[in-house]
mmCIF file of C-alpha atoms in Angstrom:
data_model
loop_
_atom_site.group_PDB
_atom_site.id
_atom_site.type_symbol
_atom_site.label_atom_id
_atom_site.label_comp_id
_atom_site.label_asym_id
_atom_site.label_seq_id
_atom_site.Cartn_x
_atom_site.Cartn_y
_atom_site.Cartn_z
ATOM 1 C CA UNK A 1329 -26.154 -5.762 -54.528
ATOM 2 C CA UNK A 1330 -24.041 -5.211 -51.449
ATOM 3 C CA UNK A 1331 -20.511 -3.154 -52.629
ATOM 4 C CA UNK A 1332 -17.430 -2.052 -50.356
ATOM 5 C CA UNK A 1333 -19.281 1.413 -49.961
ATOM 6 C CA UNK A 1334 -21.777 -0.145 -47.543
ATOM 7 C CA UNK A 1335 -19.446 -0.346 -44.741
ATOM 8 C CA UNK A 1336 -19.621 3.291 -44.048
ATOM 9 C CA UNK A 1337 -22.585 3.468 -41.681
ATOM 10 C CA UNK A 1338 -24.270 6.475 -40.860
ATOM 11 C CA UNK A 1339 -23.272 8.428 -44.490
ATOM 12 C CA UNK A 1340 -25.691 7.748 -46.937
ATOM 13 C CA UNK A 1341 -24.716 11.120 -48.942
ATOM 14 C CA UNK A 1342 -21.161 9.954 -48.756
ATOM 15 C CA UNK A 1343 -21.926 6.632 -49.726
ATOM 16 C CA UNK A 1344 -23.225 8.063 -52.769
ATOM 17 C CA UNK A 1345 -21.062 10.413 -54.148
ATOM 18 C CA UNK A 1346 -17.981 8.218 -54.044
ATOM 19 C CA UNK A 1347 -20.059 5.621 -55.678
ATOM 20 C CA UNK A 1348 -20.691 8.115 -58.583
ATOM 21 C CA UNK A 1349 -16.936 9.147 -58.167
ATOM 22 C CA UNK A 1350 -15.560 5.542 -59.256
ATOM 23 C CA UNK A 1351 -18.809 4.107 -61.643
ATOM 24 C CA UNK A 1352 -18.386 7.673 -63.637
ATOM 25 C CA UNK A 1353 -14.296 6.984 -63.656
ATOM 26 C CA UNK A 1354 -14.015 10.796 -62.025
ATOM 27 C CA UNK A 1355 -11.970 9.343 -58.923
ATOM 28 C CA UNK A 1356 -9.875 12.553 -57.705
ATOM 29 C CA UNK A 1357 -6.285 12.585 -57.341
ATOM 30 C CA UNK A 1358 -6.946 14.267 -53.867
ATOM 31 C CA UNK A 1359 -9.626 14.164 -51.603
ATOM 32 C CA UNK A 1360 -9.784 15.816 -47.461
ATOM 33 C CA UNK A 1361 -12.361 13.943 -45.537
ATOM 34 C CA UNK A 1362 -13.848 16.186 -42.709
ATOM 35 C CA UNK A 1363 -15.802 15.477 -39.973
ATOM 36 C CA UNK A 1364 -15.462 14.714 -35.899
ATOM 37 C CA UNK A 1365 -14.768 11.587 -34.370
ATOM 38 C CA UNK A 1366 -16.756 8.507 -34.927
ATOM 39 C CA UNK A 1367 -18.190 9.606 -38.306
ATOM 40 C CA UNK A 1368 -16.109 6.936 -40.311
ATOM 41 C CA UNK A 1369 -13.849 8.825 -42.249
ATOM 42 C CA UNK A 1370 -11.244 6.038 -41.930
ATOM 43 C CA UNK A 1371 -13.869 3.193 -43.116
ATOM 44 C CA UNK A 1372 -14.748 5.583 -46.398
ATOM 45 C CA UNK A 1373 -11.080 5.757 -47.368
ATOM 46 C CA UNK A 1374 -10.306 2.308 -47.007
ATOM 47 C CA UNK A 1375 -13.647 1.285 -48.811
ATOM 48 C CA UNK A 1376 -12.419 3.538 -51.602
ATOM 49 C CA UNK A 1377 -9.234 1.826 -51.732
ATOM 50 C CA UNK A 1378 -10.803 -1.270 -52.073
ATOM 51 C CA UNK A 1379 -13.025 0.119 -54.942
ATOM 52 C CA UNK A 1380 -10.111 1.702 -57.167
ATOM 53 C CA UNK A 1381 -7.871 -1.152 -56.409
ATOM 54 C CA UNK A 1382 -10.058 -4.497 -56.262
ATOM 55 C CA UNK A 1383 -9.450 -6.268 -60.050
ATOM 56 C CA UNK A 1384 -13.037 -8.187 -59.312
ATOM 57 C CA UNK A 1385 -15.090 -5.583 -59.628
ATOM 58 C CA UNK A 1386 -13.345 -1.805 -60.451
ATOM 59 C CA UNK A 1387 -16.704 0.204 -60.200
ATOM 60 C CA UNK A 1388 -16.807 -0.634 -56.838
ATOM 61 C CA UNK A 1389 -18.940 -3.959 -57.279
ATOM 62 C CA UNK A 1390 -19.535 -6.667 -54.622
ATOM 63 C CA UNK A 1391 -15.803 -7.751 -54.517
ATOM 64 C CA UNK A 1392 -16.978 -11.551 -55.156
ATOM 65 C CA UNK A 1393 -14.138 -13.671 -56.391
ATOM 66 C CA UNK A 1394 -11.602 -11.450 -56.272
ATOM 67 C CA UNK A 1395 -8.566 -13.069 -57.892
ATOM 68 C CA UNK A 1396 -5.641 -11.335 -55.916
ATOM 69 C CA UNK A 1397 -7.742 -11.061 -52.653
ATOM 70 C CA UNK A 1398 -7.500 -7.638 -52.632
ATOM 71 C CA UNK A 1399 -9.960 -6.393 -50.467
ATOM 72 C CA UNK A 1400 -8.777 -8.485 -47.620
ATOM 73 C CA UNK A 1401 -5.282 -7.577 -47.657
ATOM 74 C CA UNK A 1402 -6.804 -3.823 -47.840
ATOM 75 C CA UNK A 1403 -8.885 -4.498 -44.691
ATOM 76 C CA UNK A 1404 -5.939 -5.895 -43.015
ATOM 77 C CA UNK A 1405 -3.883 -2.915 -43.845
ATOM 78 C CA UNK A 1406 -1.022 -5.669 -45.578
ATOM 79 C CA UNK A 1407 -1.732 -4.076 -48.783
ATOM 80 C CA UNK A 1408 1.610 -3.228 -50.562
ATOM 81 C CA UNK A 1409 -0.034 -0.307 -52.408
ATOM 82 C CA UNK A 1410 -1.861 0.926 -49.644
ATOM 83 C CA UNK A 1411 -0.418 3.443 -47.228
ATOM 84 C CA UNK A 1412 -1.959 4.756 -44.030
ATOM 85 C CA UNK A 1413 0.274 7.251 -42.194
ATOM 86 C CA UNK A 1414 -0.527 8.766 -38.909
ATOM 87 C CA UNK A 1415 1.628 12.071 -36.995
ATOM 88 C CA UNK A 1416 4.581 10.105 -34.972
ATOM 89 C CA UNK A 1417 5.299 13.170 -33.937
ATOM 90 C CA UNK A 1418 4.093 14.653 -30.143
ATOM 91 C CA UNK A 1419 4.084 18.017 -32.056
ATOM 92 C CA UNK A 1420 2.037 16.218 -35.446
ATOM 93 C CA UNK A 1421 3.448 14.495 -38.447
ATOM 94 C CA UNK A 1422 7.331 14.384 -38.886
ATOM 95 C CA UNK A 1423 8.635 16.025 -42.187
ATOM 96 C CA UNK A 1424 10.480 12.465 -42.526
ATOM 97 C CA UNK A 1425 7.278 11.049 -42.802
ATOM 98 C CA UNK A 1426 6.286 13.131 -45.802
ATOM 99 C CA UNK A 1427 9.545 12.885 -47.727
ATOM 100 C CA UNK A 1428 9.541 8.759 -47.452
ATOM 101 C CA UNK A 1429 5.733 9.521 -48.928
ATOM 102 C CA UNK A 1430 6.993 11.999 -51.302
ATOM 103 C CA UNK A 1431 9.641 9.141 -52.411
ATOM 104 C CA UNK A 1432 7.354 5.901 -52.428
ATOM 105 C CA UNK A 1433 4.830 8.062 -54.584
ATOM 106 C CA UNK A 1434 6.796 8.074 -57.396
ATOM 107 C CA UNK A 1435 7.077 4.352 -58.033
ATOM 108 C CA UNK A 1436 5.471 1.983 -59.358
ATOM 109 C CA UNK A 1437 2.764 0.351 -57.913
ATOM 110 C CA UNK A 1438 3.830 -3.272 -56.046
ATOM 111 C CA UNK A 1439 0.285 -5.360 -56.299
ATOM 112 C CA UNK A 1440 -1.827 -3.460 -58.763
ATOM 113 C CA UNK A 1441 -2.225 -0.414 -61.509
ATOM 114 C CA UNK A 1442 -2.592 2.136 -58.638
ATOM 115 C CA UNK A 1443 -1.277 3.510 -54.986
ATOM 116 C CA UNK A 1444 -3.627 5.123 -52.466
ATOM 117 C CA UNK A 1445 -2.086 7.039 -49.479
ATOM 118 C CA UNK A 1446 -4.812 7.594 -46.262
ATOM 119 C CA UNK A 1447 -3.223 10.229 -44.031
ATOM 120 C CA UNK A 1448 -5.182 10.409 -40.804
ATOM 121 C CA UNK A 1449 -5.489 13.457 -38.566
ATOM 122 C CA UNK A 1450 -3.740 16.207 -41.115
ATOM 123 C CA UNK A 1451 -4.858 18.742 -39.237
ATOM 124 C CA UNK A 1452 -1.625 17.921 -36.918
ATOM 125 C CA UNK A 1453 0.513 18.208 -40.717
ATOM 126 C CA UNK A 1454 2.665 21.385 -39.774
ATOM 127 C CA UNK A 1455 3.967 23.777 -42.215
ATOM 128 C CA UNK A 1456 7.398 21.905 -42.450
ATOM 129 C CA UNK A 1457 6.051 18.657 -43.114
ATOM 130 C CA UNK A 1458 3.391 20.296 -45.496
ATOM 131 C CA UNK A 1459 5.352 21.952 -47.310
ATOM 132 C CA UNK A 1460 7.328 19.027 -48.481
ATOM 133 C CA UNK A 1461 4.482 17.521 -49.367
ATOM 134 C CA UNK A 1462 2.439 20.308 -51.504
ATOM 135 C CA UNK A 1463 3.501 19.408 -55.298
ATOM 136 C CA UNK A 1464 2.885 15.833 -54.590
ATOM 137 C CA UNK A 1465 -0.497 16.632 -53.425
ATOM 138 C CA UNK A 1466 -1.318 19.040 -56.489
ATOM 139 C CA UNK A 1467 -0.106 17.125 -59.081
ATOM 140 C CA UNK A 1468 0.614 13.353 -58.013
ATOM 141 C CA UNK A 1469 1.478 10.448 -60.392
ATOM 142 C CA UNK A 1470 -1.437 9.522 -62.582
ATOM 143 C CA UNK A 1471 -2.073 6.054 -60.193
ATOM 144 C CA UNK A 1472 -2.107 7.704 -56.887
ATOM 145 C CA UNK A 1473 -4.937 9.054 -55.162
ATOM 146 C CA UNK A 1474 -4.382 10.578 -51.895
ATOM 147 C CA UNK A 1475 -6.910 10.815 -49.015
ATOM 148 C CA UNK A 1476 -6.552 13.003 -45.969
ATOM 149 C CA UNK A 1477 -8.806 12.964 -43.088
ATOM 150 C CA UNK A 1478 -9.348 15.595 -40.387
ATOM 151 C CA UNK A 1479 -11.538 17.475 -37.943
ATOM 152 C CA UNK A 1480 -13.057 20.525 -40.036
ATOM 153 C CA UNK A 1481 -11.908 22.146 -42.987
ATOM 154 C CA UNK A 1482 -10.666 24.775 -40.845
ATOM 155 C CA UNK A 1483 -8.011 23.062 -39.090
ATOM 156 C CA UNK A 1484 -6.516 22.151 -41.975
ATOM 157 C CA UNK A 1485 -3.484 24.471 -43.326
ATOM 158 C CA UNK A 1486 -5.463 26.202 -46.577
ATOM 159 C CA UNK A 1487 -2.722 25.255 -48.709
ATOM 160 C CA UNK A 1488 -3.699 21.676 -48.152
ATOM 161 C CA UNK A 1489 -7.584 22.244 -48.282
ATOM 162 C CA UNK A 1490 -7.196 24.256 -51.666
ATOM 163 C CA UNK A 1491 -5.348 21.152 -53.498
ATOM 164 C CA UNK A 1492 -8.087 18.663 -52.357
ATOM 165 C CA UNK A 1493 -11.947 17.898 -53.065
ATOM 166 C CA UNK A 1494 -13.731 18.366 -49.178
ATOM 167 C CA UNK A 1495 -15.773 15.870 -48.622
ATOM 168 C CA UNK A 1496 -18.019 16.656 -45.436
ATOM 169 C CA UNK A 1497 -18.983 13.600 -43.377
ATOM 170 C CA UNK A 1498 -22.088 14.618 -40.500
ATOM 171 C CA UNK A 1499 -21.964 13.662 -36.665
ATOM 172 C CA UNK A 1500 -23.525 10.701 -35.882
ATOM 173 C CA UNK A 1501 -25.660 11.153 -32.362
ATOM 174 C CA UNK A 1502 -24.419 7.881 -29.955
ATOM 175 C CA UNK A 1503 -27.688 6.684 -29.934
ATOM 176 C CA UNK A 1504 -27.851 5.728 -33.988
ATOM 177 C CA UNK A 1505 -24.383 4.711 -33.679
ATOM 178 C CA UNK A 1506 -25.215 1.887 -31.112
ATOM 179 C CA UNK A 1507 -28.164 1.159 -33.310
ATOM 180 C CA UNK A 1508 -26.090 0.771 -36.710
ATOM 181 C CA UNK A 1509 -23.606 -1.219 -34.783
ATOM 182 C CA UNK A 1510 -26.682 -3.938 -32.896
ATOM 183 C CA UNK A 1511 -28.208 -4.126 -36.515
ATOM 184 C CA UNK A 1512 -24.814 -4.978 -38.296
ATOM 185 C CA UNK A 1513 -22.874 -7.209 -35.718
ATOM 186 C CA UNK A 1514 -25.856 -9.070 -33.829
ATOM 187 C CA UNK A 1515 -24.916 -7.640 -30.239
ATOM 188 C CA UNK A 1516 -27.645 -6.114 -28.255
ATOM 189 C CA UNK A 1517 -28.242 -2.308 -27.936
ATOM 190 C CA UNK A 1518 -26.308 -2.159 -24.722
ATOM 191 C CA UNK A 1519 -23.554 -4.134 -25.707
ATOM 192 C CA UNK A 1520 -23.355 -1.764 -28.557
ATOM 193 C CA UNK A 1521 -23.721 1.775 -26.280
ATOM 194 C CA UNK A 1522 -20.567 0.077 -24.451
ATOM 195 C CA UNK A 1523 -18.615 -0.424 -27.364
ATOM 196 C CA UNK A 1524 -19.576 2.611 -29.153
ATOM 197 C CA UNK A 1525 -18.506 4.794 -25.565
ATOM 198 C CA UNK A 1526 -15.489 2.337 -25.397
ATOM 199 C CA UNK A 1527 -13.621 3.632 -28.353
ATOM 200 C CA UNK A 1528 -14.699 7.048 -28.412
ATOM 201 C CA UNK A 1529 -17.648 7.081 -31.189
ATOM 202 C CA UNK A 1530 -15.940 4.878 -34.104
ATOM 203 C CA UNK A 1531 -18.803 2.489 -35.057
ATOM 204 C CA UNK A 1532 -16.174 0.696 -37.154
ATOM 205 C CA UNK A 1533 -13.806 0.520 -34.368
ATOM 206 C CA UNK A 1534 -16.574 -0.438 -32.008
ATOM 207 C CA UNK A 1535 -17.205 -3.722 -34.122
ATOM 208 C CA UNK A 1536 -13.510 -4.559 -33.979
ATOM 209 C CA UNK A 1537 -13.580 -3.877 -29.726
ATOM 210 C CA UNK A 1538 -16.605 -6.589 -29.858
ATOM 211 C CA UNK A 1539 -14.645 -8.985 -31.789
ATOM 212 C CA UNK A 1540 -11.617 -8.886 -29.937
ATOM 213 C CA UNK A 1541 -11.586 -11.235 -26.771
ATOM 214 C CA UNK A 1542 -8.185 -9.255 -25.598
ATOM 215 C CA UNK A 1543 -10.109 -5.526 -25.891
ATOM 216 C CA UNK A 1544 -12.949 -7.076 -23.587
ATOM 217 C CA UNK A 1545 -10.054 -7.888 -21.264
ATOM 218 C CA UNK A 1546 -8.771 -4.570 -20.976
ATOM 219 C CA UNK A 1547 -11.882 -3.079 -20.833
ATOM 220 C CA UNK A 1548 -12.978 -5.269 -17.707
ATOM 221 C CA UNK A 1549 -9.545 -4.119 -16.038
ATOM 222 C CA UNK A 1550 -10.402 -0.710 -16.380
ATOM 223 C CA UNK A 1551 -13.571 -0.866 -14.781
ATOM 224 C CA UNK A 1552 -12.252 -2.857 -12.000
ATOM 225 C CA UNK A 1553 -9.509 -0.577 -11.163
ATOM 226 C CA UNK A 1554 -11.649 2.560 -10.989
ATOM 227 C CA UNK A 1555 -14.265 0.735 -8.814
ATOM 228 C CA UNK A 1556 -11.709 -0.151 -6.424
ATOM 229 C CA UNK A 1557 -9.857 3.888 -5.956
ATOM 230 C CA UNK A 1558 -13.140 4.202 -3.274
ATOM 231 C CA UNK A 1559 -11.210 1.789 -1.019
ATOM 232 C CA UNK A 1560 -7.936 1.888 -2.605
ATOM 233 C CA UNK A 1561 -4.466 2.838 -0.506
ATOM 234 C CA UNK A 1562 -1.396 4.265 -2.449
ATOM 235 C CA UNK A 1563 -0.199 0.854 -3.272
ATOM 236 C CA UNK A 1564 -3.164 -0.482 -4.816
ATOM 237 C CA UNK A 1565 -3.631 2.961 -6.836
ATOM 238 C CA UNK A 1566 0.181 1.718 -8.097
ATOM 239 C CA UNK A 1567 -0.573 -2.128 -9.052
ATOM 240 C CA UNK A 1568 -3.558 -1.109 -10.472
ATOM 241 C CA UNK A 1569 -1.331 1.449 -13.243
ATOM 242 C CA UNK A 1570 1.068 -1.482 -13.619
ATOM 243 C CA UNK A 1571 -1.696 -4.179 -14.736
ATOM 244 C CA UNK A 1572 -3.508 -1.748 -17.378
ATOM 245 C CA UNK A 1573 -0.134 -0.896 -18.759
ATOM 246 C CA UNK A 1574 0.362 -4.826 -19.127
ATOM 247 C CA UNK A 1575 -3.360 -5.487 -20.161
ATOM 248 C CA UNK A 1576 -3.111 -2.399 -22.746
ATOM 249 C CA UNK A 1577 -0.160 -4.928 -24.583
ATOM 250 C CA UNK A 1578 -2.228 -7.971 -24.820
ATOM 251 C CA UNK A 1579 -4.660 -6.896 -27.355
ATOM 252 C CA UNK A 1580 -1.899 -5.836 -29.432
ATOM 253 C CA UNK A 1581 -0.607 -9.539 -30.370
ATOM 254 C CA UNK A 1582 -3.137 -9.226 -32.878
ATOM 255 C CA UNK A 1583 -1.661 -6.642 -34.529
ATOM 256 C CA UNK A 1584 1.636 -8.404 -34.236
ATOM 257 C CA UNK A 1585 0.278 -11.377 -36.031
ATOM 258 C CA UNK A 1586 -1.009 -9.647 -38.771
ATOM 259 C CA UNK A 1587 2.227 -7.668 -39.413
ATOM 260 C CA UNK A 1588 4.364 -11.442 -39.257
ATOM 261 C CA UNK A 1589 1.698 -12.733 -42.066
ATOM 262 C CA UNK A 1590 2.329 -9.210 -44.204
ATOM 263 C CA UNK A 1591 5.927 -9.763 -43.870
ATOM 264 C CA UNK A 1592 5.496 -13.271 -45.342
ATOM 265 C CA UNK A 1593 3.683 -12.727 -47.600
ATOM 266 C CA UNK A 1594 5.490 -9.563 -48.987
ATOM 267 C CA UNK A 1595 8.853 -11.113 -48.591
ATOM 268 C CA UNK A 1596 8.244 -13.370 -51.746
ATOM 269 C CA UNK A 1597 8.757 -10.354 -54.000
ATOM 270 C CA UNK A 1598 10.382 -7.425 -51.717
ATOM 271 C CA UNK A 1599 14.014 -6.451 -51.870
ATOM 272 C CA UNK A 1600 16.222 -6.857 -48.710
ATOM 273 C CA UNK A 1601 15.710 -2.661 -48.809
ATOM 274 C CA UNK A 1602 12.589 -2.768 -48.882
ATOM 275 C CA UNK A 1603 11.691 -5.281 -46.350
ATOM 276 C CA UNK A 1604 13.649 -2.740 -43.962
ATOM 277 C CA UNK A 1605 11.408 0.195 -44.801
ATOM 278 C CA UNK A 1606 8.355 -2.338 -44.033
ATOM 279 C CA UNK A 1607 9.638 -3.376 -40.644
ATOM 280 C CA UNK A 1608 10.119 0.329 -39.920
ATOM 281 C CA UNK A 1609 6.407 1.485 -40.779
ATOM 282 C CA UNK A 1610 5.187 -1.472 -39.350
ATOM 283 C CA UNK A 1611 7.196 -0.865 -35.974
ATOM 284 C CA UNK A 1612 5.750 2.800 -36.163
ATOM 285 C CA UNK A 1613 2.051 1.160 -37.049
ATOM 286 C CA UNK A 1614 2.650 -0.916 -33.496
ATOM 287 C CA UNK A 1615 3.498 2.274 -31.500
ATOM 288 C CA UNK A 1616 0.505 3.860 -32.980
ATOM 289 C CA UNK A 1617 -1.695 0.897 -31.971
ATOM 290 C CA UNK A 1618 -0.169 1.097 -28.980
ATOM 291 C CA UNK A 1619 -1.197 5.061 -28.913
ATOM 292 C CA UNK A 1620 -4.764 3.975 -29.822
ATOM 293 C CA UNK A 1621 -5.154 1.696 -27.097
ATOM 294 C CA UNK A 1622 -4.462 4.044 -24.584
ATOM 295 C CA UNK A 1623 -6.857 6.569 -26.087
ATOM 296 C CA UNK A 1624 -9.745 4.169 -25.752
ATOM 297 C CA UNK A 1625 -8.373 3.491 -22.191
ATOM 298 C CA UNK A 1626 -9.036 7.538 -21.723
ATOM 299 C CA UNK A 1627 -12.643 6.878 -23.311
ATOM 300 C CA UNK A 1628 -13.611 3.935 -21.217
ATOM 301 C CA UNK A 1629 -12.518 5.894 -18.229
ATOM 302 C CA UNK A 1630 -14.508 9.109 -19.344
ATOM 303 C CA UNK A 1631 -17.256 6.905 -20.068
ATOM 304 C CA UNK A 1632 -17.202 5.476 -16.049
ATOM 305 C CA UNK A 1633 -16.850 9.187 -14.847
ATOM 306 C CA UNK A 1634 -19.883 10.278 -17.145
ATOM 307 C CA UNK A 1635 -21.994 7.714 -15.702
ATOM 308 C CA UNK A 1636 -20.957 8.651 -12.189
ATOM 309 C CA UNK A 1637 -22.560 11.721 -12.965
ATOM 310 C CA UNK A 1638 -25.872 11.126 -14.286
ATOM 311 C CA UNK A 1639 -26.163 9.129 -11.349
ATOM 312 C CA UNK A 1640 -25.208 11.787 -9.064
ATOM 313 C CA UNK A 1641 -28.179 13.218 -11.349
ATOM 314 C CA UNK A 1642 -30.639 11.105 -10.448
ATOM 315 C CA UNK A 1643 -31.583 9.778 -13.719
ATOM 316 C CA UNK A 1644 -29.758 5.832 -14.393
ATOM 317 C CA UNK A 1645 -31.473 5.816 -17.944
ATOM 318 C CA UNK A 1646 -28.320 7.359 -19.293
ATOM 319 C CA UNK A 1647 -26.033 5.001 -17.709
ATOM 320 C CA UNK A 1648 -24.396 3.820 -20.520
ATOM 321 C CA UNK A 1649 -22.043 1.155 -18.536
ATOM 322 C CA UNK A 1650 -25.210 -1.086 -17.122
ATOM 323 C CA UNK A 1651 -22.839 -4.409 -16.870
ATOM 324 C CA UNK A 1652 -20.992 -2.813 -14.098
ATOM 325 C CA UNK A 1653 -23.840 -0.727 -12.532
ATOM 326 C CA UNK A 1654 -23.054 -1.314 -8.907
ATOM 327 C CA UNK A 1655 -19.533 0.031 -8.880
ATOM 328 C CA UNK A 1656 -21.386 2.702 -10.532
ATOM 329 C CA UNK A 1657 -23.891 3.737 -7.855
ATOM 330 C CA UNK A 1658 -21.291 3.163 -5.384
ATOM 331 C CA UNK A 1659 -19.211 5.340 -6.265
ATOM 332 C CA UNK A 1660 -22.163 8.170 -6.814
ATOM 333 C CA UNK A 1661 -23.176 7.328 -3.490
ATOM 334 C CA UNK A 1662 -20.038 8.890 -2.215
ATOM 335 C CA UNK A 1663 -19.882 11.803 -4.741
ATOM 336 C CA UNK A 1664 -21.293 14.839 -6.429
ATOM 337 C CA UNK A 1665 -22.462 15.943 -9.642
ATOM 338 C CA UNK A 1666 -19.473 18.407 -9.326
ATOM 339 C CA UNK A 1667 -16.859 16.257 -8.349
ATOM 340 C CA UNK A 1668 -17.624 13.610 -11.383
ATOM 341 C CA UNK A 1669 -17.451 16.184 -13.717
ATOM 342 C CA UNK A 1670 -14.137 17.314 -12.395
ATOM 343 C CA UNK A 1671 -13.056 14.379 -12.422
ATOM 344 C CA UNK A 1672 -12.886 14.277 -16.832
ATOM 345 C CA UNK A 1673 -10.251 16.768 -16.146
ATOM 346 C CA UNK A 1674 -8.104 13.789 -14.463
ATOM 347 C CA UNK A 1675 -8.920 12.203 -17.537
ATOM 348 C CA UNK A 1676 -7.477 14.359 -20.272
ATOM 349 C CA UNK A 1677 -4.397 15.580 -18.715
ATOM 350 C CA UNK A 1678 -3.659 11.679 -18.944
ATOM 351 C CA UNK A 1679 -4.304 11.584 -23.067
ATOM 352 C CA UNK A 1680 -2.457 14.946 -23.252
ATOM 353 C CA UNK A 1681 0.703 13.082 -21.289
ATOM 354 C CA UNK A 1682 0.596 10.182 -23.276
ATOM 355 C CA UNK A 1683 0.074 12.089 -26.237
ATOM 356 C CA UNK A 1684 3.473 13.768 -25.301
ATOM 357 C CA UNK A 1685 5.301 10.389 -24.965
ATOM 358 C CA UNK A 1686 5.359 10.644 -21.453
ATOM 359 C CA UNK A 1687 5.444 7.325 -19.755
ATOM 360 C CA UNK A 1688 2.307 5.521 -20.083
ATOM 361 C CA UNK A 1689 2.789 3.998 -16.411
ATOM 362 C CA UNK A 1690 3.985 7.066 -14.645
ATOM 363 C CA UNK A 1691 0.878 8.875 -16.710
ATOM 364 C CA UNK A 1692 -1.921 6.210 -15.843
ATOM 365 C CA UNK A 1693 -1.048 6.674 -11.850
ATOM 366 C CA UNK A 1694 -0.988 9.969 -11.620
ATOM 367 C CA UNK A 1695 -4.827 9.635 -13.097
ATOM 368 C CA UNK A 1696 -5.715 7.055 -11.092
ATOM 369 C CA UNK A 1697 -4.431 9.223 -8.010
ATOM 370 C CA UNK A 1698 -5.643 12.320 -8.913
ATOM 371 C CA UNK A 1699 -9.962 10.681 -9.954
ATOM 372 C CA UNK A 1700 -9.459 9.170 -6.573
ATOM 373 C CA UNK A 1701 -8.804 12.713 -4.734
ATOM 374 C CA UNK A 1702 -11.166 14.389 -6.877
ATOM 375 C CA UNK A 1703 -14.119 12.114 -6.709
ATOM 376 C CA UNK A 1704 -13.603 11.073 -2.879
ATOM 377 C CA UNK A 1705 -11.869 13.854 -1.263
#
């Protein structure tokens, strides 16, 4: 029988020990969730939510007629009792972040008999912010469960790794990603090595790109705009920054939508206080969608360059971007090998810049400018 562990492709070990974790009723008050990029750290937490929380089926069961819909309020992150927190920092996490966690932690829970808090990227958790946030993370209420998720064990401040069970999740190569992805969402392998590419490895957020009519959008923008620096003046470079900034809004009106429904639907039994703490984490959820967005804007773009390359290399088989193949060869007809891979450099100074809240505009020309001297100069 199918259970909410089976949505974490590409770990089978995984899969298994934190089904023996919650059948055997040894669920962790801690756990650090280590691996790079695309290995579905994020989809493991939230599937063990949804097995410690979902009053259907507690040992992590099929979910089937589950009373309080619990597991789709967890998957649409409107769950009262479950918290994901990512650094709003540019430096990491904020230590205001920790102490609202800290706080929230010792109540009761809203929804259910237990809390889980999913902290992504704690290796950015400086020693301010972790500090605050040590005794919770030793010895936490008896219905929390805390899961942190970062690069390697080693990035992680030891005082944090030492309070937490490691749980090591493996690389998966691109090629068995876009596999998993064709075999559980019906696209073809090539759609799938798109989307895959697209959002920088996540097979889970790969299957939300495909679904989302708005990310195709943006995606199609991107492409067009870095076809067109061959024969682009200094204006065009401009309106072409302007319209990804304006396409990289669109596809967040879903996440708008889904934060008016949680609002509803939370408002029923909220206080007026509380309601204002929800409408600031969920303004701080849309800036980090927002964030997101942009990052896979830096992946589709690294994607374009990489392909450049292999077909400055003489070898198209590797082209992962076959829908827009022509712009492709065109644009390796009037490079080098060199130049493409130069070129990623263009690429990550933008991330860093955005990543540094400087303006997303202001950063996206001054990439756009600086792939088109690179590549073409």
């Amino acid at each position: 029988m199918a259970d909410v562990f089976d949505g974490i492709f590409g770990q089978p070990k995984v899969r298994e020990f934190l089904r023996s974790c919650v059948r055997g009723n040894r669920v962790s008050h801690a756990y650090l969730f280590t691996g790079p990029a695309g290995s579905n750290k994020t989809a493991a937490a939230f599937a063990l939510a949804k097995a410690i929380l979902c009053a259907a089926d507690p040992c992590g069961g099929a979910c089937e007629g589950c009373s309080a819909d619990t597991c789709r309020r967890i998957d649409r992150r409107s769950h009262p009792d479950v918290h994901y927190l990512s650094p709003e920092g540019a430096q990491g996490y904020v230590v205001e972040q920790i102490r609202e966690l800290v706080a929230d932690a010792q109540l009761a829970p809203l929804a259910g008999s237990h809390k889980v808090y999913i902290l992504d990227r704690v290796d950015a958790l400086g020693t301010s912010a972790a500090n605050a946030f040590l005794k919770t993370l030793e010895e936490p209420p008896a219905d929390v469960t805390i899961v942190l998720l970062g690069r390697t064990r080693e990035a992680v401040l030891p005082t944090i790794v030492s309070r937490c069970q490691v749980v090591p999740f493996r690389h998966i190569p691109t090629s068995e990603a876009a596999g998993i992805l064709a075999q559980n969402t019906g696209c073809t392998l090539p759609e799938a090595g798109i989307a895959i590419q697209a959002v920088g490895g996540s097979i889970t957020k790969a299957a939300q790109f495909l679904r989302s009519k708005e990310r195709g959008v943006f995606r199609t923008k991107i492409m067009g705009a870095l076809a067109s620096l061959l024969r682009a003046d200094d204006l065009d470079v401009l309106d072409y920054a302007k319209d990804l900034v304006v396409a990289s809004k669109t596809p967040l009106d879903e996440v708008r939508r889904e934060q008016e429904r949680d609002l509803e639907e939370k408002s029923e039994f909220l206080q007026a206080s509380a309601l204002k703490q929800l409408e600031a984490r969920q303004k701080r959820a849309m800036s980090a969608a927002s964030m997101e967005l942009l990052r896979q804007m830096c992946a589709m773009c690294r994607a374009w360059l990489r392909d450049v390359g292999v077909c400055c290399a003489g070898d198209e088989s590797l082209m992962v971007n076959v829908d827009v193949a022509d712009s492709i060869r065109d644009a390796a007809a009037r490079t080098t090998l060199e130049r493409a891979t130069r070129a990623q450099a263009c690429v990550a100074a933008c991330e860093d810049a955005i990543s540094y809240n400087v303006s997303p505009q202001v950063s996206i020309e001054a990439m756009l400018f600086e792939i088109r001297e690179v590549l073409y100069a």
